[in-house]
Short mmCIF file of C-alpha atoms and ligand atoms in Angstrom, two decimals:
data_model
loop_
_atom_site.label_atom_id
_atom_site.label_comp_id
_atom_site.label_asym_id
_atom_site.label_seq_id
_atom_site.Cartn_x
_atom_site.Cartn_y
_atom_site.Cartn_z
CA MET A 1 -26.37 15.09 4.42
CA LYS A 2 -27.99 12.84 7.05
CA VAL A 3 -26.65 9.31 7.28
CA TYR A 4 -28.10 6.59 9.50
CA LEU A 5 -25.54 3.95 10.40
CA ASP A 6 -27.09 2.70 13.62
CA ASN A 7 -29.27 -0.09 12.24
CA ASN A 8 -28.41 -2.49 15.05
CA ALA A 9 -30.17 -0.07 17.41
CA THR A 10 -33.26 0.24 15.25
CA THR A 11 -34.23 0.54 11.59
CA LEU A 12 -36.53 2.69 9.52
CA VAL A 13 -39.95 1.20 8.93
CA ASP A 14 -40.06 -0.06 5.35
CA PRO A 15 -42.68 2.05 3.50
CA HIS A 16 -44.45 -1.14 2.30
CA VAL A 17 -44.71 -2.24 5.92
CA PHE A 18 -46.14 1.12 6.94
CA GLU A 19 -48.60 1.03 4.07
CA GLN A 20 -49.96 -2.33 5.24
CA MET A 21 -50.24 -1.15 8.84
CA GLU A 22 -52.02 2.11 8.15
CA PRO A 23 -55.62 0.82 7.70
CA PHE A 24 -55.52 -0.70 11.18
CA PHE A 25 -55.54 2.59 13.03
CA VAL A 26 -58.41 4.70 11.72
CA GLN A 27 -60.42 2.27 9.58
CA LYS A 28 -60.06 -1.31 10.77
CA TYR A 29 -59.68 -0.70 14.47
CA GLY A 30 -61.81 -3.54 15.81
CA ASN A 31 -60.64 -5.78 18.62
CA PRO A 32 -59.98 -9.17 16.99
CA ASN A 33 -61.59 -10.92 19.95
CA SER A 34 -64.94 -9.18 19.56
CA LEU A 35 -67.91 -10.92 17.96
CA HIS A 36 -68.82 -8.57 15.13
CA LEU A 37 -67.81 -7.40 11.69
CA PHE A 38 -65.26 -4.91 13.05
CA ALA A 39 -63.38 -7.81 14.54
CA SER A 40 -63.80 -10.07 11.52
CA GLU A 41 -62.07 -7.69 9.16
CA THR A 42 -58.86 -8.04 11.17
CA HIS A 43 -58.85 -11.84 11.11
CA GLN A 44 -57.55 -12.53 7.61
CA PRO A 45 -54.78 -9.88 7.79
CA LEU A 46 -53.67 -11.29 11.15
CA LYS A 47 -53.67 -14.82 9.77
CA THR A 48 -51.63 -13.78 6.74
CA ALA A 49 -49.14 -11.91 8.94
CA MET A 50 -48.72 -14.88 11.28
CA GLU A 51 -48.12 -17.17 8.31
CA LYS A 52 -45.34 -14.88 7.10
CA ILE A 53 -43.80 -14.85 10.56
CA TYR A 54 -43.89 -18.65 10.86
CA ALA A 55 -42.45 -19.00 7.36
CA GLY A 56 -39.68 -16.50 8.07
CA ILE A 57 -38.18 -18.62 10.83
CA HIS A 58 -39.32 -21.96 9.33
CA ALA A 59 -41.51 -22.71 12.34
CA PRO A 60 -43.87 -25.66 11.80
CA ARG A 61 -47.56 -25.08 12.56
CA GLU A 62 -47.49 -27.25 15.66
CA ASP A 63 -44.98 -24.92 17.33
CA SER A 64 -46.02 -21.54 18.77
CA VAL A 65 -44.98 -18.05 17.87
CA VAL A 66 -46.32 -15.84 20.62
CA ILE A 67 -46.49 -12.12 19.91
CA THR A 68 -45.00 -9.90 22.62
CA SER A 69 -44.29 -6.18 22.90
CA CYS A 70 -40.54 -6.43 22.24
CA ALA A 71 -37.51 -8.67 22.52
CA THR A 72 -36.95 -7.47 26.07
CA GLU A 73 -40.33 -8.92 27.02
CA SER A 74 -39.64 -12.20 25.21
CA ASN A 75 -36.28 -12.57 26.97
CA ASN A 76 -37.76 -11.72 30.36
CA TRP A 77 -40.56 -14.17 29.83
CA VAL A 78 -38.17 -17.07 29.25
CA PHE A 79 -36.08 -16.27 32.31
CA LYS A 80 -38.98 -15.65 34.67
CA SER A 81 -40.76 -18.74 33.51
CA ILE A 82 -37.64 -20.83 34.03
CA TYR A 83 -37.63 -19.49 37.55
CA PHE A 84 -41.24 -20.53 38.19
CA GLU A 85 -40.97 -23.92 36.51
CA TYR A 86 -37.53 -25.08 37.60
CA ILE A 87 -35.80 -22.91 40.20
CA LEU A 88 -38.71 -22.20 42.53
CA THR A 89 -39.77 -25.85 42.44
CA GLY A 90 -36.22 -26.94 43.26
CA ARG A 91 -35.93 -29.14 40.15
CA LYS A 92 -32.92 -27.22 38.79
CA ASN A 93 -30.83 -24.29 39.99
CA HIS A 94 -28.48 -23.25 37.19
CA ILE A 95 -28.54 -21.38 33.89
CA ILE A 96 -25.81 -20.63 31.36
CA ILE A 97 -25.58 -17.43 29.29
CA SER A 98 -22.73 -15.64 27.53
CA GLU A 99 -21.03 -12.67 29.11
CA VAL A 100 -21.96 -10.51 26.10
CA GLU A 101 -25.72 -11.02 25.97
CA HIS A 102 -28.00 -8.01 25.63
CA PRO A 103 -28.92 -6.29 28.95
CA SER A 104 -32.41 -7.82 28.70
CA ILE A 105 -30.73 -11.21 29.24
CA ILE A 106 -27.90 -10.20 31.59
CA SER A 107 -30.25 -8.29 33.92
CA GLY A 108 -32.73 -11.16 33.87
CA ALA A 109 -29.96 -13.56 34.87
CA LYS A 110 -28.77 -11.23 37.64
CA PHE A 111 -32.33 -11.04 38.94
CA LEU A 112 -32.52 -14.83 39.04
CA GLU A 113 -29.27 -14.84 41.03
CA THR A 114 -31.01 -12.80 43.73
CA LEU A 115 -33.62 -15.59 43.82
CA GLY A 116 -31.08 -18.33 44.41
CA CYS A 117 -30.26 -19.37 40.86
CA ARG A 118 -26.63 -19.98 39.88
CA VAL A 119 -25.58 -18.34 36.62
CA THR A 120 -22.57 -19.17 34.47
CA TYR A 121 -21.42 -16.32 32.22
CA LEU A 122 -19.53 -17.95 29.36
CA PRO A 123 -16.49 -16.06 28.13
CA ILE A 124 -15.93 -15.09 24.49
CA ASN A 125 -12.66 -15.82 22.74
CA LYS A 126 -10.25 -13.28 21.19
CA GLU A 127 -12.47 -13.08 18.14
CA GLY A 128 -15.46 -12.12 20.27
CA ILE A 129 -17.16 -15.49 19.80
CA ILE A 130 -18.47 -18.14 22.21
CA GLU A 131 -16.92 -21.53 21.65
CA ALA A 132 -19.60 -24.22 21.70
CA SER A 133 -17.39 -26.62 23.65
CA THR A 134 -17.39 -24.24 26.64
CA VAL A 135 -21.15 -24.85 26.97
CA ARG A 136 -20.48 -28.57 27.33
CA ASP A 137 -17.92 -27.85 30.07
CA TYR A 138 -20.44 -26.05 32.26
CA ILE A 139 -23.66 -28.02 31.84
CA THR A 140 -24.58 -30.01 34.94
CA ASN A 141 -27.64 -32.08 35.82
CA LYS A 142 -28.94 -28.95 37.59
CA THR A 143 -28.81 -26.77 34.45
CA ALA A 144 -32.29 -25.63 33.47
CA LEU A 145 -31.51 -23.36 30.53
CA VAL A 146 -28.78 -22.27 28.16
CA SER A 147 -29.38 -18.87 26.54
CA ILE A 148 -26.89 -17.75 23.89
CA MET A 149 -27.57 -15.08 21.30
CA MET A 150 -27.43 -15.87 17.60
CA ALA A 151 -25.51 -12.73 16.67
CA ASN A 152 -24.00 -10.09 18.90
CA ASN A 153 -25.44 -6.59 18.65
CA GLU A 154 -22.11 -4.81 19.10
CA THR A 155 -19.63 -6.74 16.97
CA GLY A 156 -22.07 -8.63 14.76
CA ALA A 157 -20.22 -11.83 15.77
CA ILE A 158 -22.23 -14.92 14.86
CA PHE A 159 -22.30 -17.51 17.63
CA PRO A 160 -22.31 -21.28 16.94
CA VAL A 161 -25.94 -21.68 17.87
CA GLN A 162 -26.46 -24.86 15.87
CA GLU A 163 -23.65 -26.64 17.70
CA ILE A 164 -24.77 -25.28 21.06
CA GLY A 165 -28.30 -26.51 20.33
CA GLU A 166 -26.98 -29.98 19.68
CA ILE A 167 -25.06 -30.01 22.95
CA CYS A 168 -28.19 -28.90 24.83
CA LYS A 169 -30.19 -31.67 23.19
CA GLU A 170 -27.56 -34.23 24.15
CA PHE A 171 -27.81 -33.16 27.80
CA ASN A 172 -31.57 -32.58 27.68
CA VAL A 173 -31.24 -28.90 28.63
CA LEU A 174 -33.59 -26.22 27.27
CA PHE A 175 -32.01 -23.86 24.76
CA HIS A 176 -33.05 -20.26 24.14
CA THR A 177 -31.49 -17.94 21.59
CA ASP A 178 -31.89 -14.20 21.22
CA ALA A 179 -32.03 -13.88 17.43
CA VAL A 180 -32.78 -10.16 17.38
CA GLN A 181 -29.66 -9.31 15.37
CA ALA A 182 -29.89 -12.32 13.08
CA ILE A 183 -33.24 -11.92 11.30
CA GLY A 184 -32.79 -10.61 7.77
CA LYS A 185 -29.01 -10.80 8.08
CA ILE A 186 -28.23 -14.51 8.20
CA PRO A 187 -30.36 -17.57 7.35
CA LEU A 188 -32.38 -18.84 10.28
CA ASP A 189 -34.27 -22.09 10.60
CA VAL A 190 -35.63 -23.20 13.95
CA GLN A 191 -36.15 -26.73 12.66
CA SER A 192 -32.62 -27.49 11.61
CA PHE A 193 -31.22 -25.90 14.78
CA ASN A 194 -32.28 -27.52 18.02
CA ILE A 195 -33.93 -24.40 19.42
CA ASP A 196 -36.59 -24.51 22.14
CA TYR A 197 -37.18 -20.75 22.41
CA LEU A 198 -36.20 -17.93 20.07
CA THR A 199 -36.62 -14.18 20.52
CA PHE A 200 -36.99 -11.52 17.86
CA SER A 201 -38.17 -7.94 17.49
CA ALA A 202 -39.70 -6.24 14.44
CA HIS A 203 -37.95 -2.88 14.71
CA LYS A 204 -34.57 -4.47 14.00
CA PHE A 205 -35.71 -5.62 10.56
CA HIS A 206 -37.60 -2.61 9.21
CA GLY A 207 -40.80 -3.31 11.11
CA PRO A 208 -42.43 -1.12 13.75
CA LYS A 209 -41.23 -0.64 17.32
CA GLY A 210 -43.16 -2.18 20.20
CA ILE A 211 -43.79 -5.58 18.65
CA GLY A 212 -41.73 -8.74 19.00
CA ALA A 213 -42.22 -12.44 19.47
CA LEU A 214 -41.11 -15.57 21.19
CA TYR A 215 -40.97 -18.82 19.25
CA ILE A 216 -41.75 -21.81 21.48
CA LYS A 217 -41.19 -25.37 20.32
CA LYS A 218 -44.11 -27.75 20.78
CA GLY A 219 -44.19 -29.21 24.27
CA ARG A 220 -41.98 -26.51 25.85
CA GLU A 221 -44.62 -24.63 27.81
CA LEU A 222 -43.89 -21.40 29.66
CA THR A 223 -45.64 -19.79 32.60
CA PRO A 224 -47.25 -16.61 31.23
CA LEU A 225 -45.70 -13.31 32.21
CA PHE A 226 -49.07 -11.57 31.75
CA HIS A 227 -52.16 -13.29 33.03
CA GLY A 228 -55.43 -12.07 31.56
CA GLY A 229 -57.63 -12.89 28.62
CA SER A 230 -57.34 -15.70 26.15
CA GLN A 231 -55.30 -13.86 23.55
CA MET A 232 -52.41 -15.81 22.06
CA GLY A 233 -53.97 -18.95 23.49
CA GLY A 234 -53.58 -17.51 26.99
CA HIS A 235 -49.80 -17.52 26.61
CA ARG A 236 -49.66 -13.74 26.43
CA SER A 237 -52.77 -11.80 27.29
CA GLY A 238 -53.59 -8.28 26.21
CA THR A 239 -55.53 -6.98 23.21
CA LEU A 240 -53.61 -7.84 20.06
CA ASN A 241 -51.50 -5.12 18.49
CA VAL A 242 -53.12 -5.66 15.11
CA ALA A 243 -51.20 -3.02 13.18
CA GLY A 244 -47.96 -4.18 14.79
CA ILE A 245 -48.54 -7.83 13.92
CA VAL A 246 -49.49 -6.97 10.34
CA GLY A 247 -46.35 -4.81 10.16
CA MET A 248 -44.09 -7.49 11.60
CA GLY A 249 -45.49 -10.03 9.13
CA LYS A 250 -44.75 -7.81 6.15
CA ALA A 251 -41.34 -6.86 7.58
CA MET A 252 -40.47 -10.53 8.02
CA GLU A 253 -41.46 -11.30 4.44
CA GLN A 254 -39.34 -8.40 3.15
CA ALA A 255 -36.41 -9.41 5.37
CA ILE A 256 -36.42 -12.90 3.90
CA ASP A 257 -36.81 -11.56 0.36
CA SER A 258 -33.84 -9.23 0.82
CA LEU A 259 -31.60 -11.73 2.61
CA ASP A 260 -29.50 -12.32 -0.50
CA TYR A 261 -29.08 -8.59 -1.05
CA GLU A 262 -28.03 -8.19 2.58
CA MET A 263 -25.59 -11.11 2.40
CA CYS A 264 -24.02 -10.03 -0.92
CA GLU A 265 -24.41 -6.34 -1.71
CA ILE A 266 -24.52 -5.00 1.83
CA ARG A 267 -21.65 -7.26 2.82
CA GLU A 268 -19.58 -5.97 -0.11
CA MET A 269 -20.33 -2.35 0.76
CA ARG A 270 -19.50 -3.03 4.40
CA ASP A 271 -16.25 -4.78 3.53
CA ALA A 272 -15.09 -2.01 1.19
CA PHE A 273 -15.96 0.63 3.79
CA GLU A 274 -14.16 -1.34 6.47
CA ASP A 275 -11.07 -1.75 4.27
CA LYS A 276 -10.90 2.02 3.92
CA LEU A 277 -11.36 2.58 7.66
CA LEU A 278 -8.63 0.04 8.43
CA LYS A 279 -6.21 2.00 6.26
CA ILE A 280 -6.27 4.62 8.99
CA LYS A 281 -3.32 3.97 11.30
CA ASP A 282 -3.97 2.27 14.65
CA THR A 283 -7.44 0.96 13.96
CA PHE A 284 -8.67 -2.44 15.13
CA VAL A 285 -11.60 -4.69 14.42
CA VAL A 286 -12.27 -7.63 16.74
CA THR A 287 -14.27 -10.28 14.89
CA PRO A 288 -13.12 -11.50 11.46
CA ARG A 289 -15.67 -10.30 8.93
CA GLU A 290 -16.63 -13.75 7.64
CA LYS A 291 -17.75 -14.56 11.20
CA ARG A 292 -19.97 -11.50 11.43
CA THR A 293 -23.43 -10.42 10.29
CA PRO A 294 -23.01 -8.67 6.94
CA ASN A 295 -23.96 -5.19 8.14
CA THR A 296 -21.83 -4.56 11.23
CA ILE A 297 -18.41 -3.01 11.94
CA LEU A 298 -17.13 -2.40 15.46
CA ILE A 299 -13.87 -0.53 15.05
CA SER A 300 -11.49 1.08 17.51
CA PHE A 301 -9.51 4.20 16.67
CA ARG A 302 -6.66 4.24 19.14
CA GLY A 303 -6.42 7.50 21.07
CA ILE A 304 -9.97 8.63 20.30
CA GLU A 305 -12.77 8.31 22.86
CA GLY A 306 -15.76 6.67 21.18
CA GLU A 307 -18.00 9.44 22.44
CA SER A 308 -15.79 12.16 20.90
CA MET A 309 -15.98 10.42 17.56
CA LEU A 310 -19.77 10.11 17.89
CA TRP A 311 -19.94 13.83 18.60
CA ASP A 312 -17.96 14.71 15.48
CA LEU A 313 -20.02 12.31 13.36
CA ASN A 314 -23.25 13.64 14.81
CA ARG A 315 -22.28 17.22 13.98
CA SER A 316 -21.95 16.12 10.37
CA GLY A 317 -25.34 14.41 10.35
CA ILE A 318 -24.11 10.85 10.87
CA GLY A 319 -25.72 8.55 13.45
CA ALA A 320 -23.50 5.73 14.73
CA SER A 321 -22.99 4.16 18.16
CA THR A 322 -20.33 3.13 20.64
CA GLY A 323 -21.98 -0.28 20.97
CA SER A 324 -25.16 -1.13 22.83
CA ALA A 325 -27.84 1.55 22.45
CA CYS A 326 -28.40 1.50 26.18
CA ALA A 327 -24.75 2.32 26.86
CA SER A 328 -24.55 5.39 24.63
CA GLU A 329 -25.38 7.84 27.35
CA ASP A 330 -22.63 6.99 29.78
CA LEU A 331 -18.93 6.99 29.14
CA GLU A 332 -18.50 3.29 29.58
CA ALA A 333 -15.97 1.06 27.91
CA ASN A 334 -17.41 -1.18 25.23
CA SER A 335 -18.37 -4.40 27.03
CA VAL A 336 -17.37 -6.75 24.23
CA MET A 337 -13.99 -5.09 23.91
CA GLU A 338 -13.53 -5.48 27.65
CA ALA A 339 -14.63 -9.10 27.50
CA ILE A 340 -11.99 -10.02 24.94
CA GLY A 341 -9.40 -8.40 27.16
CA ALA A 342 -8.64 -5.37 24.99
CA ASP A 343 -6.66 -2.71 26.85
CA ASP A 344 -8.61 0.17 28.34
CA ASP A 345 -7.68 2.59 25.58
CA LEU A 346 -9.05 0.33 22.87
CA ALA A 347 -12.18 -0.54 24.85
CA HIS A 348 -13.05 3.16 25.12
CA THR A 349 -12.40 3.89 21.48
CA ALA A 350 -14.86 1.51 19.81
CA ILE A 351 -17.39 2.83 17.30
CA ARG A 352 -20.12 0.74 15.71
CA PHE A 353 -21.31 1.34 12.19
CA SER A 354 -24.33 -0.80 11.30
CA LEU A 355 -25.69 -0.69 7.75
CA SER A 356 -29.07 -1.69 6.35
CA ARG A 357 -30.49 -2.42 2.92
CA TYR A 358 -31.25 1.30 2.73
CA THR A 359 -27.60 2.31 3.14
CA THR A 360 -26.11 3.80 -0.03
CA GLN A 361 -22.56 3.97 -1.35
CA GLU A 362 -22.80 7.75 -1.38
CA GLU A 363 -23.59 7.74 2.35
CA LEU A 364 -20.58 5.56 3.10
CA ASP A 365 -18.28 7.73 0.98
CA TYR A 366 -19.48 10.81 2.83
CA THR A 367 -19.05 9.06 6.20
CA LEU A 368 -15.51 8.02 5.35
CA GLY A 369 -14.58 11.64 4.63
CA VAL A 370 -16.04 12.77 7.95
CA VAL A 371 -14.26 9.96 9.84
CA LEU A 372 -10.91 10.87 8.28
CA GLU A 373 -11.29 14.49 9.32
CA ALA A 374 -12.47 13.52 12.81
CA VAL A 375 -9.51 11.19 13.30
CA ASP A 376 -7.06 13.95 12.39
CA ARG A 377 -8.77 16.50 14.60
CA LEU A 378 -9.27 14.25 17.61
CA ARG A 379 -5.86 12.61 17.55
CA ALA A 380 -4.22 16.01 17.36
CA ILE A 381 -5.82 16.91 20.70
CA SER A 382 -5.69 13.44 22.27
CA SER A 383 -3.40 13.18 25.27
CA SER A 384 -3.30 9.39 25.12
CA TYR A 385 -2.50 9.29 21.41
CA ALA A 386 0.13 12.06 21.42
CA TYR A 387 2.32 10.03 23.76
CA ALA A 388 1.86 6.72 22.01
CA PRO A 389 5.09 5.80 20.25
CA GLU A 390 4.95 5.10 16.52
CA GLY A 391 4.15 1.50 15.64
CA HIS A 392 3.46 0.51 19.24
CA GLU A 393 2.03 -2.89 20.09
CA SER A 394 -1.72 -3.05 19.91
CA GLY A 395 -3.70 -4.50 22.78
CA LEU A 396 -5.06 -7.17 20.45
CA ASP A 397 -3.76 -9.85 18.16
CA SER A 398 -3.57 -8.18 14.81
CA HIS A 399 -3.47 -11.14 12.43
CA HIS A 400 -6.98 -10.62 11.14
CA HIS A 401 -6.93 -6.84 10.93
N1 PLP B 501 -31.52 -8.39 22.17
C1 PLP B 501 -30.60 -7.87 21.35
C2 PLP B 501 -29.45 -8.71 20.89
C3 PLP B 501 -30.72 -6.54 20.93
O1 PLP B 501 -29.79 -6.02 20.13
C4 PLP B 501 -31.81 -5.77 21.40
C5 PLP B 501 -31.95 -4.35 21.02
O2 PLP B 501 -31.06 -3.54 21.22
C6 PLP B 501 -32.74 -6.37 22.25
C7 PLP B 501 -32.57 -7.69 22.61
C8 PLP B 501 -33.92 -5.62 22.80
O3 PLP B 501 -34.88 -5.41 21.82
P1 PLP B 501 -36.23 -4.62 22.11
O4 PLP B 501 -35.90 -3.18 21.94
O5 PLP B 501 -37.19 -5.08 21.08
O6 PLP B 501 -36.67 -4.94 23.48
#
């Protein structure tokens, strides 16, 4: 059996999405900016797709949703533009992010540091969550931007973006949120949250890879990252990825349609699976489940290196992760676990299971069996676990486990 439980890394393309994209490769391949019938036949599908994308995040027509190649590009665009508009001109010199942002934010912030920008990395609490009040503590009159993700990719922890948005508004500071892990998992409305910029990426919600977007509130202009033609109103030049946009539109529509299923059925399946995993001795989960996206479990099995567990799962056809997709190739401690101050053993033993609306009960039952066997096998040969006394103190508060 093959089981895919790495949906926070990427998702399968929904067959209905693929079906809608297909004509735009071999049949309707015109460049939308050309002045002939080959171009015209792409116009209505593009318009429909854009309407679905706007509707999905509740963006009013006067705001912009600019199509990019991925969330990494959208995040980079915000940071580099902030540099050109505020830091380089000397108007402001400070940005605030969380210490558990995706590398496409953290690396962007580190790059700005080399250019003279001061960066505050907000800590997460014991539950793996940013407290909105900490944002207030660090904002100064030199703060150009606050960028805090809507949901964390590793733990699924949902951050108080609405409250943070209000604080930013109060201090007149721009607010960006990376909503990559939120779309299709929790309700999202750019109008009721005070959001100036919002990033998302189609491949995290059953759309194709290589297409993402940046929502920009009216009046919050950004210096383009790519200068070129007039595509996307000159905000982001380059021939439009027609198939990708059509695919992202359909994927957005499906994500919104299946939000209830995700928030009820998938949550129930996740919770039941997690309950069974937590019955295994010496297992720990950081963020309380009601404060998480419905599909994610980050769980530590004391005494078992995350990578060893991945190996055993992989041998049995199961794809999971130790956290961020980019970190899977080196034996690094899980960064969120480190950030909450978990001891080294726990930080190295985290495994992430991320479900999707395609996950079945049968797959989870099979996975549980494989995990149980792997835990027995790996703990029997684990030097760190063999010496751990029975019922020892965990490195974390255990009240919500
Ligand atoms: N932001 C978050 C929170 C993510 O989880 C990811 C993907 O891992 C990204 C950004 C990057 O997305 P993309 O692959 O579309 O650049």
